[in-house]
Amino acid sequence: MSDVAKPKNPEDDWKIWLVVNPATWLMPIFFALLVLAIAVHWVVFAVGLGWQ
Amino acid sequence: MADQSLSGLTEQQAKEFHEQFKVTYTAFVGLAALAHLFVIAANPWW
């Protein structure tokens, strides 16, 4: 098992697209990012850090 | 069928897509940083 090449990042970052097909997953990734951004803003406003 | 990647993209396609992905992601981080600077200027949260 030790002869398996160790990944080197960020040089090997592009290889993610050999596993995840962006034609299928780019928009779901963007929607997940949108949900995360909404959640973070929700919490920030909920704890009273919003504009007042 | 053996040497195809799991995603079906070739190495060239993956590298090409990743170049664009890095540009767009850098722009996103830049804009987010700018927005945070505006918030810090207007209403620091510490």
XYZ file of C-alpha atoms in Angstrom:
98
model
C 0.000 0.000 0.000
C 3.004 2.316 0.555
C 3.795 2.590 -3.193
C 0.637 4.648 -3.764
C 1.582 8.227 -4.763
C 0.756 10.771 -2.049
C -1.348 13.683 -3.346
C 0.316 17.095 -3.431
C -2.064 20.022 -3.055
C -2.855 22.530 -4.510
C -1.005 21.105 -7.527
C -3.335 18.076 -7.622
C -6.556 19.962 -6.785
C -7.756 19.713 -10.409
C -8.053 15.929 -10.011
C -11.300 16.415 -8.050
C -12.948 16.886 -11.469
C -11.836 13.388 -12.456
C -14.190 12.198 -9.694
C -16.885 14.914 -9.532
C -18.409 15.820 -12.874
C -19.035 19.586 -12.868
C -21.639 19.227 -15.624
C -23.705 17.387 -13.006
C -22.519 18.908 -9.733
C -21.525 22.567 -10.335
C -25.053 23.939 -9.835
C -25.755 21.761 -6.757
C -22.444 23.050 -5.346
C -23.554 26.648 -6.016
C -26.975 26.011 -4.421
C -25.278 24.471 -1.346
C -23.110 27.590 -1.142
C -26.228 29.757 -1.368
C -27.927 27.790 1.419
C -24.805 28.134 3.558
C -24.610 31.889 2.917
C -28.297 32.321 3.826
C -27.781 30.256 6.986
C -24.771 32.316 8.050
C -26.619 35.591 7.443
C -29.630 34.222 9.340
C -27.484 33.427 12.374
C -25.640 36.751 12.232
C -28.925 38.648 12.191
C -30.459 36.326 14.784
C -27.683 37.072 17.277
C -28.314 40.772 16.769
C -25.231 41.621 14.702
C -27.349 42.810 11.810
C -27.770 46.491 10.982
C -29.902 48.239 13.532
C -13.873 1.766 -20.849
C -11.050 1.013 -18.371
C -9.036 4.241 -18.573
C -12.018 6.616 -18.267
C -12.156 8.729 -15.090
C -14.920 8.313 -12.526
C -16.469 11.589 -13.646
C -15.959 10.874 -17.322
C -13.829 13.993 -17.801
C -10.446 13.684 -19.468
C -7.340 15.076 -17.750
C -7.341 17.976 -20.204
C -11.012 18.804 -19.513
C -10.506 18.582 -15.734
C -7.484 20.909 -15.847
C -9.267 23.318 -18.164
C -12.387 23.434 -15.940
C -10.253 23.866 -12.818
C -8.559 26.947 -14.294
C -11.969 28.625 -14.689
C -13.100 27.349 -11.290
C -10.072 28.985 -9.637
C -10.796 32.325 -11.337
C -14.452 32.347 -10.310
C -13.672 31.186 -6.802
C -10.997 33.865 -6.367
C -13.501 36.502 -7.483
C -16.031 35.151 -4.963
C -13.504 35.294 -2.115
C -12.444 38.789 -3.183
C -16.009 40.067 -3.163
C -16.713 38.403 0.192
C -13.577 39.992 1.663
C -14.666 43.388 0.326
C -18.129 42.945 1.856
C -16.585 42.039 5.197
C -14.385 45.172 5.056
C -17.514 47.299 4.486
C -19.198 45.675 7.494
C -16.080 46.214 9.609
C -15.997 49.866 8.540
C -19.703 50.381 9.267
C -20.331 48.137 12.233
C -17.450 46.028 13.649
C -18.698 42.939 15.398
C -16.081 42.954 18.187
